[in-house]
Coordinates of C-alpha atoms and ligand atoms in Angstrom, one line a residue:
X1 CA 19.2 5.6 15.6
X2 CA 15.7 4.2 15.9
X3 CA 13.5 3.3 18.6
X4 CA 14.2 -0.5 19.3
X5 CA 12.7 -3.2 21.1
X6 CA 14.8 -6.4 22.2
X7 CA 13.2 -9.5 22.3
X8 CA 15.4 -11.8 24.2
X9 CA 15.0 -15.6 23.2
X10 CA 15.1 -18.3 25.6
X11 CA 13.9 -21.1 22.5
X12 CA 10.2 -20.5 22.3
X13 CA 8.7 -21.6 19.6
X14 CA 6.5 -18.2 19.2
X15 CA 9.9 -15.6 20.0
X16 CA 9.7 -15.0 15.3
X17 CA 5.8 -14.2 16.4
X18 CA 6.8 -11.6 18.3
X19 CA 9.4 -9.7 16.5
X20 CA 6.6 -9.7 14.0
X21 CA 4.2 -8.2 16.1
X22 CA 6.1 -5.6 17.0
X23 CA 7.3 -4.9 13.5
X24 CA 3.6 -4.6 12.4
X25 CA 3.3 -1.8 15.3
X26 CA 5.8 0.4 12.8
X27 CA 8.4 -0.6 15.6
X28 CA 11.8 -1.8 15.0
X29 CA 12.2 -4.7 17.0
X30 CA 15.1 -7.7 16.9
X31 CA 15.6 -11.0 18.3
X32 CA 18.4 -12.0 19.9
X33 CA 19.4 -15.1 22.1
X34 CA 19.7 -15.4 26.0
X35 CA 23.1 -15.8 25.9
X36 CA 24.5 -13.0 23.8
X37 CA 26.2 -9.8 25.1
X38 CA 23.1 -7.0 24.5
X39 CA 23.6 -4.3 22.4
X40 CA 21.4 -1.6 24.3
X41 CA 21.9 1.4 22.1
X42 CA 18.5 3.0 21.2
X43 CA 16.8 -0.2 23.1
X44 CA 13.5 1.3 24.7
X45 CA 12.5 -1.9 25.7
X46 CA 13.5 -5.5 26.1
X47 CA 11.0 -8.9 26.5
X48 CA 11.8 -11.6 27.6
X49 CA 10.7 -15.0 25.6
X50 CA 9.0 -18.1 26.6
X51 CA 11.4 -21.4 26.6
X52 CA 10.4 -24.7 26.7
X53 CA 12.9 -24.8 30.2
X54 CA 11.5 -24.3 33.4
X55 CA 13.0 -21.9 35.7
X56 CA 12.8 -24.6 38.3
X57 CA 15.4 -26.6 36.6
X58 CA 19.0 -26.8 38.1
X59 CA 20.3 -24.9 35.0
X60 CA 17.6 -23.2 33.3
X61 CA 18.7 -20.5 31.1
X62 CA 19.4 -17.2 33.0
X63 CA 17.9 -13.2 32.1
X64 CA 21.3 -11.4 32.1
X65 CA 20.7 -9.1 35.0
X66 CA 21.6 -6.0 32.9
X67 CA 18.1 -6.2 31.7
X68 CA 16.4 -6.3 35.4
X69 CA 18.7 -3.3 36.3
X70 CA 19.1 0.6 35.6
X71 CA 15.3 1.1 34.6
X72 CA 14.5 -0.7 31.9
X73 CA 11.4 -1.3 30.4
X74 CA 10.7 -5.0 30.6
X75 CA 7.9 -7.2 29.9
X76 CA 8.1 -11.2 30.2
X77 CA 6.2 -13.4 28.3
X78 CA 5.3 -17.1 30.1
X79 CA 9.1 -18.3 30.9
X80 CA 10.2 -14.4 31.2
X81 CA 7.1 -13.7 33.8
X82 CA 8.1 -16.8 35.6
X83 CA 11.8 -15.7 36.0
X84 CA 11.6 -12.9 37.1
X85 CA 8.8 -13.7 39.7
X86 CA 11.0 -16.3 40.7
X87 CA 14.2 -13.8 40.6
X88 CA 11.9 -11.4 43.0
X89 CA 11.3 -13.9 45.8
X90 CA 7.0 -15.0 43.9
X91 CA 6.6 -18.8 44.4
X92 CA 6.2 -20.4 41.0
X93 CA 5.5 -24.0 40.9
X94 CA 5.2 -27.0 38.3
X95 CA 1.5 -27.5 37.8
X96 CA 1.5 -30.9 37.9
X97 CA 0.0 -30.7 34.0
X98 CA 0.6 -28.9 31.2
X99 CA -1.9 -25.3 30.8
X100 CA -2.8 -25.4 26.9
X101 CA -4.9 -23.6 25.4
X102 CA -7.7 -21.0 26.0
X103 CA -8.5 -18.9 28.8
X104 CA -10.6 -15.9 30.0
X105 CA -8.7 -13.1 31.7
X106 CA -10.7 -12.3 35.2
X107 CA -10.2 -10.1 37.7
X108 CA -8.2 -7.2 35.2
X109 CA -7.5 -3.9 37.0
X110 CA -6.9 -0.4 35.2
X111 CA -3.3 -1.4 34.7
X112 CA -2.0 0.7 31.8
X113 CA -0.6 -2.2 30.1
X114 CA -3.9 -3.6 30.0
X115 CA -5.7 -0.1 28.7
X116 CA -8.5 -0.7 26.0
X117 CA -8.6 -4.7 27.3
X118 CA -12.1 -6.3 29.0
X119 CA -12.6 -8.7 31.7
X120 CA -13.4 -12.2 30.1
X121 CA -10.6 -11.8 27.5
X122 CA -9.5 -14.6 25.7
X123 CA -5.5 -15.5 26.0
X124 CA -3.8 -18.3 24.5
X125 CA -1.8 -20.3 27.3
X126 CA 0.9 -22.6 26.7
X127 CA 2.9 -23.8 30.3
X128 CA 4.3 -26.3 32.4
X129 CA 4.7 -23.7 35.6
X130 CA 2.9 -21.4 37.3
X131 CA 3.4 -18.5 39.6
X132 CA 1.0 -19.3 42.6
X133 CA 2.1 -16.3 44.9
X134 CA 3.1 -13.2 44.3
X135 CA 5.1 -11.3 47.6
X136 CA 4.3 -7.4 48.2
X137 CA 7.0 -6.4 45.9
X138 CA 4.2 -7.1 42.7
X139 CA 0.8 -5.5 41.8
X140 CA -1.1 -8.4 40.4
X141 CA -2.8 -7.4 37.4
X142 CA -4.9 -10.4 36.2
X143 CA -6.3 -13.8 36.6
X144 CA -7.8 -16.6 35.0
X145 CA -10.1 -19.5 36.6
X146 CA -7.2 -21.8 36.8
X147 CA -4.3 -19.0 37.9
X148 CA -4.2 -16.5 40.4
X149 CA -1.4 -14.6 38.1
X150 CA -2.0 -14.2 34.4
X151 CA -0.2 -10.8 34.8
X152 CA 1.4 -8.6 37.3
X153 CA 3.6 -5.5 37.9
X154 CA 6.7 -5.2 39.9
X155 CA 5.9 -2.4 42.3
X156 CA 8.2 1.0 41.5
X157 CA 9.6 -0.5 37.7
X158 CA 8.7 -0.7 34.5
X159 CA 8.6 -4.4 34.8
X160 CA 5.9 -6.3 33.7
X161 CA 5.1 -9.9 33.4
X162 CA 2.3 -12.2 31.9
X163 CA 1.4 -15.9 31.7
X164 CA -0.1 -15.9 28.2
X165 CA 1.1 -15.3 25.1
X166 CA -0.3 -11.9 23.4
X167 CA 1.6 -12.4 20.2
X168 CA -0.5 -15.4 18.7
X169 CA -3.4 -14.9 17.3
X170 CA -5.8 -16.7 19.6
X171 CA -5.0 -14.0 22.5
X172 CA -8.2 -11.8 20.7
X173 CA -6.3 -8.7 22.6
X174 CA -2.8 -9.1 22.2
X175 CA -1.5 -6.7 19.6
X176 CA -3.5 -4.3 22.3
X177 CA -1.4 -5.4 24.7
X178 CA 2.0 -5.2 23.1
X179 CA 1.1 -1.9 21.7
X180 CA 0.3 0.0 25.5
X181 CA 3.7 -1.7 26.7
X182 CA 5.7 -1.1 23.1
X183 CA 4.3 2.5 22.6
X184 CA 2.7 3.8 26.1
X185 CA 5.3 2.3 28.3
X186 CA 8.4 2.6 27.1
X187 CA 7.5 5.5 24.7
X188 CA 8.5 4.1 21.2
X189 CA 7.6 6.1 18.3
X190 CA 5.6 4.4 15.6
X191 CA 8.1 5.6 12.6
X192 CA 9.6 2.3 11.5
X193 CA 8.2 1.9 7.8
X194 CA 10.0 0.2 4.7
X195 CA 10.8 4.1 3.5
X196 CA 12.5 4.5 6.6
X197 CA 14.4 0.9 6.3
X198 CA 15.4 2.1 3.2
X199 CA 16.9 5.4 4.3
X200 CA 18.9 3.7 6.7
X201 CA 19.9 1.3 5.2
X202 CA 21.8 3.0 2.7
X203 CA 23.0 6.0 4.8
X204 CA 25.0 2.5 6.8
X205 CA 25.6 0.9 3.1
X206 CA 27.3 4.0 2.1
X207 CA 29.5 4.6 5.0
X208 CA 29.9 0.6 5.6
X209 CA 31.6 0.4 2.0
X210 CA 32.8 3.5 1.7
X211 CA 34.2 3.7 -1.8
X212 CA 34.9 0.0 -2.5
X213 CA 33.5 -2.4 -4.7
X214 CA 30.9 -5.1 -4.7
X215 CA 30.2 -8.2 -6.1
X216 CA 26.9 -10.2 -6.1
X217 CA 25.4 -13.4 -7.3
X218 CA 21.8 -12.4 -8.7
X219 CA 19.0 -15.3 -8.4
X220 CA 16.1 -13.4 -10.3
X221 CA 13.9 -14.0 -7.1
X222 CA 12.7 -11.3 -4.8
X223 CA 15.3 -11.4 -2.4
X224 CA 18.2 -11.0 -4.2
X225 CA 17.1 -8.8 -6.6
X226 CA 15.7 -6.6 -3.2
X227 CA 19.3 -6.6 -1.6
X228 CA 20.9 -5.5 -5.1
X229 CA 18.6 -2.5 -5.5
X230 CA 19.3 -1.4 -1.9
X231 CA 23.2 -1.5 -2.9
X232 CA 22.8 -0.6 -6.1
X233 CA 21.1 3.0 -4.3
X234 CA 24.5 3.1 -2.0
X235 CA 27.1 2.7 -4.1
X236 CA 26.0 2.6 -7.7
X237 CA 27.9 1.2 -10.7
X238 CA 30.5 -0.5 -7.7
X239 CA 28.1 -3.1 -7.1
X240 CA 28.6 -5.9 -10.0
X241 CA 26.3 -8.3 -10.3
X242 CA 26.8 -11.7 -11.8
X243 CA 23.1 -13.7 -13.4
X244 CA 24.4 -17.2 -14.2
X245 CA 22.6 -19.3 -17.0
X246 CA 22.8 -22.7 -15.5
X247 CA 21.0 -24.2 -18.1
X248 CA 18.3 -25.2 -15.7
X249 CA 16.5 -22.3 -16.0
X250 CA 12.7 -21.8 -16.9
X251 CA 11.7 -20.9 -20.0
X252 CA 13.4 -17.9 -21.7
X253 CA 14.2 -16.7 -18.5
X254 CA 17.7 -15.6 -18.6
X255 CA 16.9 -13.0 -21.2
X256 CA 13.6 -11.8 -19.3
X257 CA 15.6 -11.7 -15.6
X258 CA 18.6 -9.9 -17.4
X259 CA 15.9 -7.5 -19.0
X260 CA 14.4 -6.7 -15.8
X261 CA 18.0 -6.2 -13.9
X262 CA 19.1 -3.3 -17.0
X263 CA 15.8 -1.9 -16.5
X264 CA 16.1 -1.3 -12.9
X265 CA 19.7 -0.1 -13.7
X266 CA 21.8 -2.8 -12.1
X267 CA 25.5 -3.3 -13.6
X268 CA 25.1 -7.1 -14.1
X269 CA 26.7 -9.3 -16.4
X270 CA 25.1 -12.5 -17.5
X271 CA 27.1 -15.8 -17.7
X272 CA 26.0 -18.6 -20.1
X273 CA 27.0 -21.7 -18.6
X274 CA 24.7 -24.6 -19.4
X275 CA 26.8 -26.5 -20.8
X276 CA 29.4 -26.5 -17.8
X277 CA 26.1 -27.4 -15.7
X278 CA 25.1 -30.2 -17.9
X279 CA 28.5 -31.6 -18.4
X280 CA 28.7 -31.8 -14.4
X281 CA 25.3 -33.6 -14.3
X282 CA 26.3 -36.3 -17.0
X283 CA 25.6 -39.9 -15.6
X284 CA 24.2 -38.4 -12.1
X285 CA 21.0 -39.6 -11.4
X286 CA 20.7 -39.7 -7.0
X287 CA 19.3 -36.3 -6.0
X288 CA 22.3 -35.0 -3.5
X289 CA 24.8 -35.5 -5.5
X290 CA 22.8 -33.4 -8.3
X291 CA 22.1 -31.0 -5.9
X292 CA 25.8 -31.1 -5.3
X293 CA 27.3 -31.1 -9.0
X294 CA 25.1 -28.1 -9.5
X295 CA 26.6 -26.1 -6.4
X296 CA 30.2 -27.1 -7.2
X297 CA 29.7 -25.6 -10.8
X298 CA 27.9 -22.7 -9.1
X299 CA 30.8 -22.0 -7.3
X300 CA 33.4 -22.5 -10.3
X301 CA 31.3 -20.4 -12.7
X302 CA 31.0 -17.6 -10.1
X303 CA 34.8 -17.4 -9.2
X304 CA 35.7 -17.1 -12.5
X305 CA 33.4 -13.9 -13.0
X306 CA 34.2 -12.7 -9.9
X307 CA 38.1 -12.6 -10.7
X308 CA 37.4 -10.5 -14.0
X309 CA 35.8 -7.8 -11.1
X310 CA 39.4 -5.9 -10.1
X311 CA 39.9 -5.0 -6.5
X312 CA 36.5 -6.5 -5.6
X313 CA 36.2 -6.2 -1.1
X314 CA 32.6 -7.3 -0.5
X315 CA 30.1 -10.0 -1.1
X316 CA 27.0 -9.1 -1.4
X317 CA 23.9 -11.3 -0.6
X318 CA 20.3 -11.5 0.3
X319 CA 20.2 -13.2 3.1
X320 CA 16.8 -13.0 5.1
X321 CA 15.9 -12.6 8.9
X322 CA 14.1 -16.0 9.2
X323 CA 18.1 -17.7 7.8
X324 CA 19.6 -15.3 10.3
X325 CA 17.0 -16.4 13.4
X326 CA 17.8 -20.3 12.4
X327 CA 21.7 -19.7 13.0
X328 CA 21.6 -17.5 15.9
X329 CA 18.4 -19.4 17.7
X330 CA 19.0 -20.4 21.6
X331 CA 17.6 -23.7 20.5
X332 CA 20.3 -24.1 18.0
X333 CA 19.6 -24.2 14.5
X334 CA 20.8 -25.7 11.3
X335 CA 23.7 -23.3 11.2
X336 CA 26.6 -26.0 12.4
X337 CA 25.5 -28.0 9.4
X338 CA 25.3 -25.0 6.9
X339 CA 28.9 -24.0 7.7
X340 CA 30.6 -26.8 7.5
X341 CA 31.9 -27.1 4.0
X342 CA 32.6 -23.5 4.4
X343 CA 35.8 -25.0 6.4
X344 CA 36.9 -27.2 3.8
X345 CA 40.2 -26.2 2.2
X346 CA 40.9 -24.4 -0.9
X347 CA 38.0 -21.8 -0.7
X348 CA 37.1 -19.7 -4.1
X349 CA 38.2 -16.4 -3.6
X350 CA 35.1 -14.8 -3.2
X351 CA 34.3 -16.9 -0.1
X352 CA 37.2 -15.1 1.8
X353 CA 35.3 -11.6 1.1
X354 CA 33.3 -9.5 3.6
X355 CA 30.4 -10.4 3.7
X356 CA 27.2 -7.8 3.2
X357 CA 23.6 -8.5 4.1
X358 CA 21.0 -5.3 3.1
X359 CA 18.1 -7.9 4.1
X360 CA 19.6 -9.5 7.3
X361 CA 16.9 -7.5 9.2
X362 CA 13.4 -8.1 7.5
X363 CA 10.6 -10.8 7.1
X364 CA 9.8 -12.2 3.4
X365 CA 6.8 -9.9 3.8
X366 CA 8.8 -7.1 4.7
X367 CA 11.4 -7.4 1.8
X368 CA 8.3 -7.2 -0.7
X369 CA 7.2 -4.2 0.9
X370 CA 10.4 -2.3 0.7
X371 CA 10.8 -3.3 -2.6
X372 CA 7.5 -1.9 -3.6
X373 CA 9.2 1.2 -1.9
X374 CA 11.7 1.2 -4.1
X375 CA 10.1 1.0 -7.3
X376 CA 10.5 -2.9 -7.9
X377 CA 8.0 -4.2 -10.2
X378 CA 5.0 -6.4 -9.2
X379 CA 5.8 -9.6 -11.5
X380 CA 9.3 -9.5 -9.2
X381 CA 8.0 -9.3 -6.0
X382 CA 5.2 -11.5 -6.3
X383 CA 6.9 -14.7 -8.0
X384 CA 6.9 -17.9 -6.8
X385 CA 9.9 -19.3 -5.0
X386 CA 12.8 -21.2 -7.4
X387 CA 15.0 -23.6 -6.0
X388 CA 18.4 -22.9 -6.9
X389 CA 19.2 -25.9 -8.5
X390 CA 16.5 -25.5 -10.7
X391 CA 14.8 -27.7 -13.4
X392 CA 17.7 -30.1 -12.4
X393 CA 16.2 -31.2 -9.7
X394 CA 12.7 -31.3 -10.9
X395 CA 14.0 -34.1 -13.9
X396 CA 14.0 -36.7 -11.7
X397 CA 17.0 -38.7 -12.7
X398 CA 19.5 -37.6 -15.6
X399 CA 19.7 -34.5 -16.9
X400 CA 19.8 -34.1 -20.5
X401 CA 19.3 -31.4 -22.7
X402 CA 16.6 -32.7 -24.1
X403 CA 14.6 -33.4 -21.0
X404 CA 15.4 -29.7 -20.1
X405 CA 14.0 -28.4 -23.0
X406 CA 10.8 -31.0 -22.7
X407 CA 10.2 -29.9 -18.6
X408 CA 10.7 -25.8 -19.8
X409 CA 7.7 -26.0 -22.6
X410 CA 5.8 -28.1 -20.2
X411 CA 6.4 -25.3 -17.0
X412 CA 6.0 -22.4 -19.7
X413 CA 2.1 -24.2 -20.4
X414 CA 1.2 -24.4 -16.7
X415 CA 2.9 -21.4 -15.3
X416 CA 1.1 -19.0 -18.3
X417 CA -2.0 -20.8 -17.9
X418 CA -1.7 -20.1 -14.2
X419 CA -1.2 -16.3 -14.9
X420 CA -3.8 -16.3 -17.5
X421 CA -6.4 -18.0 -15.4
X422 CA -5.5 -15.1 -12.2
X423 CA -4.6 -18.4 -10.0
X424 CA -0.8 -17.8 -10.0
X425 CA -1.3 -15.3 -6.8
X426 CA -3.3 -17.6 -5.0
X427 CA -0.9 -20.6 -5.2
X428 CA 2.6 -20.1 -2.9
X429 CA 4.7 -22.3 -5.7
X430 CA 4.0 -24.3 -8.3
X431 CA 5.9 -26.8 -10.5
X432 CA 6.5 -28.7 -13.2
X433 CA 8.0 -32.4 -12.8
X434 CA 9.2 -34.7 -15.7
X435 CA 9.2 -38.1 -14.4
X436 CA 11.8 -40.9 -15.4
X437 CA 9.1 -43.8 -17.0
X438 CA 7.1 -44.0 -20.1
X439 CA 3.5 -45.0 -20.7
X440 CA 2.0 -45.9 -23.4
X441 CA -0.6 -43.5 -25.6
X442 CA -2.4 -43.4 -28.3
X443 CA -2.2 -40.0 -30.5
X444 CA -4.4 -39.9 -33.8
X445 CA -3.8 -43.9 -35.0
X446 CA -0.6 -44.4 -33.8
X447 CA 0.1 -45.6 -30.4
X448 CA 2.4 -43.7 -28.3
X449 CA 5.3 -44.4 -25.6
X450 CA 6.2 -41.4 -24.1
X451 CA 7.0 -39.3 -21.1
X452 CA 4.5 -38.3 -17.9
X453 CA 4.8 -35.0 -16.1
X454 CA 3.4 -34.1 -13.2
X455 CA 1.9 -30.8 -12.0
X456 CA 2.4 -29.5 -8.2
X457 CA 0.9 -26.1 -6.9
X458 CA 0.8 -26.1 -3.3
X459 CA -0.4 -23.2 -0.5
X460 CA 2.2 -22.3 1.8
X461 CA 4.0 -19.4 4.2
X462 CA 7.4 -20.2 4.4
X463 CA 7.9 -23.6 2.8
X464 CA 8.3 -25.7 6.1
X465 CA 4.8 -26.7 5.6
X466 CA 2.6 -26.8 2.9
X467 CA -1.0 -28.2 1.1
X468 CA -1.6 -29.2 -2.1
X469 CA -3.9 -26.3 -3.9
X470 CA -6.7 -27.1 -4.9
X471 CA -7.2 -26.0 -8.6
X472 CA -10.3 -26.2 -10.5
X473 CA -10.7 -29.1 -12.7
X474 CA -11.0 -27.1 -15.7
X475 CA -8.0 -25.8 -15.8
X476 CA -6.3 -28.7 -15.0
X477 CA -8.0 -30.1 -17.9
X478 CA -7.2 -27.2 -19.9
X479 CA -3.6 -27.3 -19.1
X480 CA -3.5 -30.9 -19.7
X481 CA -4.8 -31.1 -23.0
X482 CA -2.2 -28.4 -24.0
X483 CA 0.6 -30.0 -22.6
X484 CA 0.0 -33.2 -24.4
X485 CA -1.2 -31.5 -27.5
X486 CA 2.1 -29.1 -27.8
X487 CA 5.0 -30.8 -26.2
X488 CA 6.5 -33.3 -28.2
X489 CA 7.4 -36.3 -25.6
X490 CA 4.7 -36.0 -23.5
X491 CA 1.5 -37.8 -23.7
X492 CA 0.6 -38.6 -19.9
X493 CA -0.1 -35.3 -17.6
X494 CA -0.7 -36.4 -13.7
X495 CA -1.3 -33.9 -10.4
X496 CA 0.3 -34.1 -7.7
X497 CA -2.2 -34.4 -4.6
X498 CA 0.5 -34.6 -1.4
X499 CA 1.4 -32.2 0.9
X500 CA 4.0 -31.6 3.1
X501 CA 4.8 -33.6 5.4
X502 CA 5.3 -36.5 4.6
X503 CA 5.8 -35.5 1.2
X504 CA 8.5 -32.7 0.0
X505 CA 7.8 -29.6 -2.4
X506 CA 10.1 -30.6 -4.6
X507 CA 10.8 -34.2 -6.1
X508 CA 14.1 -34.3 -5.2
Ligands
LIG1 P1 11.1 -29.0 -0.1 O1 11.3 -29.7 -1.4 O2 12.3 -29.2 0.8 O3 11.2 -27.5 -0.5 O4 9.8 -29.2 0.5 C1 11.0 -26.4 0.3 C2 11.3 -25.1 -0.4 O5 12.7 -25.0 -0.7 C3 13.0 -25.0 -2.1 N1 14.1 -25.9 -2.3 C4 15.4 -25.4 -2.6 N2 15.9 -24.2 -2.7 N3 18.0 -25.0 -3.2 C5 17.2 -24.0 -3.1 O6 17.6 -22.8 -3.2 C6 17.6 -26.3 -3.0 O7 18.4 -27.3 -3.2 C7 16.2 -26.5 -2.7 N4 15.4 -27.6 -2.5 C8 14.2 -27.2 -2.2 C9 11.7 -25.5 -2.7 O8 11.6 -25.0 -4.1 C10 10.6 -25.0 -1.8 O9 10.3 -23.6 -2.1

């Protein structure tokens, strides 16, 4: 087993930051919350978060004292440093206002955790508390000019603490930092690349599944198609994968994602089910219970492929670690809502499978990467997120199949145009919307009433937030003129100039 580092979250909002950091370091790091029972095999060292608690409170969140015992390596960040100068008999007080911001580190000594660091250091601060005493059990290791500990020691362990946050990128010497406690400290080896994900990751596939079989529901976005490769490498032709044509596809895409999937020697099986999808949506024009139809036919569609698969034992999916973070987070996250029409009765069959997650471990960035290692082509790795339901939610309204085949020549225009003009990279997602109203036109003599689209492209990292890009006007006015030029039913193009918040991604 690999080096690990265990970052133990008390609900910061900055705990994702450092899992990252430490990743980036070629070291295998992973997050869990305060409250779980530790898993200490191959842990070389542990951190402890910040939390937006104070450890002054009657029932502030407690350090398991596992981790302050039998030599560990420990280093704790803001809330962490405060605990355990509290736990070791340090004063910490509230400091009557909140410390945000910048600072300048004064005072450093030749501390090995702060090797390769110089005085006047800028650190990015972020608390309500502060530890204004240290007792002779600590070696203070730095100030500021409005604390008297930004970092100290605890004499005769290998238990650190500091007030700032190293992992954001305002601290100008934090990866410094993390990388003399990570690697000098606790003696980590730097080894943890995507080949290396990759090799163990299938030595725990293989034995894991042993020789049973698989089934998976393929996307045709980078995730998925990621998790499937990784399997595919375990157990071969026992993975079975199922692409299903919703009919809300883009443009000739089931053909091009099944092409792609026989190339990289997947067993998948592609299900034409538009129809089903469109029969579901008749009459449905309020967006959740689109969304909804769409999943309920999902669901169907898949169950019946599934049961053609004999003897299947496993799910496969392509879960991320950001999902995984959300569900597990000491702050709660979205996972009681997620789950809860999992409990509803009368499950497909599928539901009731194990469940297996290649990806569970790795950042967006991180699944690109080891796909690259695999041999995954670029034009997979690198496309644009696609909502799962599709074009249907981007026909605002009812679904027809004429409006479908309107809103795919439309997104074929823009999305080529976007490739052609070498902006598709430099946009996060972008999309095509057919609106529900007419306007009036005038093509040649005639005069026109006919549908408006409207083009979105927007910069984002993870979709939580996002700005609307800001393409030339030249190829906006190229794309424009060939939208209304080609696509029969269009003769109004608009952009979409909103970002997120207030406004959503998507128009539904
Ligand atoms: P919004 O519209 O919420 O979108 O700003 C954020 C990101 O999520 C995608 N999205 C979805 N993905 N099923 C999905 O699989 C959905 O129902 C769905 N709704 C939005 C959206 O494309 C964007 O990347």
């Amino acid at each position: 087993m690999e080096d690990r580092i265990l970052i133990v979250d008390f609900g910061s909002q900055y705990t994702q930051l450092i899992a990252r950091r430490i990743r980036e370091l070629n070291v295998y790091s992973e997050i869990i919350p305060y409250h779980a029972e530790p898993d200490l095999n191959g842990v070389k060292g542990i951190i402890l978060s910040g939390s937006p608690h104070s450890v002054l409170e009657k029932n502030a969140p407690k350090v398991n004292p596992v981790f302050l015992e039998n030599n560990h390596s420990v280093l704790g960040i803001c809330y962490g440093a405060q605990y355990i100068a509290n736990d070791q008999g340090a004063k910490v007080l509230p400091s009557g206002h909140r410390e945000y911001g910048r600072a300048n580190l004064k005072g450093i000594t030749s501390h090995p955790l702060f090797k390769g660091i110089p005085e006047n250091s800028q650190v990015w601060m972020s608390h309500g508390d502060s530890i204004t005493e240290l007792n002779d059990k600590f070696e203070l290791i730095a100030s500021t000019n409005s604390i008297p500990v930004a970092a100290y020691h605890v004499q005769g362990k290998n238990i650190y603490g500091i007030q700032f946050h190293p992992e954001v990128y305002h601290s100008t010497d934090g990866v410094q930092l993390l990388k003399n406690f990570v690697v000098d400290l606790c003696g980590c080896d730097q080894s943890w690349t995507p080949q290396s994900y990759i090799e163990t990751t299938v030595a725990e596939l293989k034995e894991k599944i042993g020789d049973q079989q698989v089934v998976m529901g393929l996307s045709g976005g980078v995730d998925s198609t990621v998790a499937a490769v990784l399997l595919h490498e375990a157990i071969g032709d026992r993975l079975h994968c199922i692409f299903v044509d919703n009919g809300l596809l883009r443009k000739n895409e089931f053909e091009s994602v099944i092409k792609q999937y026989e190339d990289l020697d997947l067993n998948v099986t592609g299900v034409r089910a538009g129809d089903r999808f469109l029969d579901a949506l008749k009459g449905k024009t309020e967006p959740e219970s689109k969304r909804k139809a769409i999943g309920a036919t999902f669901i169907q569609v898949f169950d019946d492929e599934a049961h053609r698969i004999k003897n299947v034992d496993w799910l496969g999916q392509g879960t991320i670690y950001p999902d995984v973070i959300e569900s597990v987070s000491a702050s709660g996250g979205p996972s009681a809502t997620i789950k809860s029409h999992h409990n509803v009765g009368g499950l497909p069959d599928f539901m009731k499978l194990n469940v297996v997650e290649p990806l569970k471990w790795l950042f967006k960035d991180e699944v690109r990467r080891v796909g690259k290692a695999l041999g995954i082509k670029d034009d997979i790795l690198s496309r644009h997120p696609f909502p799962g339901p599709g074009l249907g939610i981007r026909i605002l309204g009812e679904v027809t199949h004429e409006k479908v085949r309107i809103l795919q020549d439309v997104d074929d225009i823009y999305i080529s145009s976007l490739k052609k003009h070498k902006l598709y990279d430099e946009v996060w997602q972008a999309a095509a919307i057919l609106l529900p109203i007419q306007s009036v036109g005038v093509m040649g003599d005639e005069r026109t009433y006919e549908n408006v689209v409207a083009l979105r492209a927007v910069g984002s990292t993870d979709g939580m937030t996002a700005d609307w890009s800001h393409l030339p006007y030249e190829f906006l006015s190229e794309v424009s003129n060939n939208i209304i030029n080609r696509v029969k039913g269009v003769n109004r193009v608009v952009y979409d100039i909103s970002s997120k918040p207030p406004s959503t991604i998507e128009w539904e």
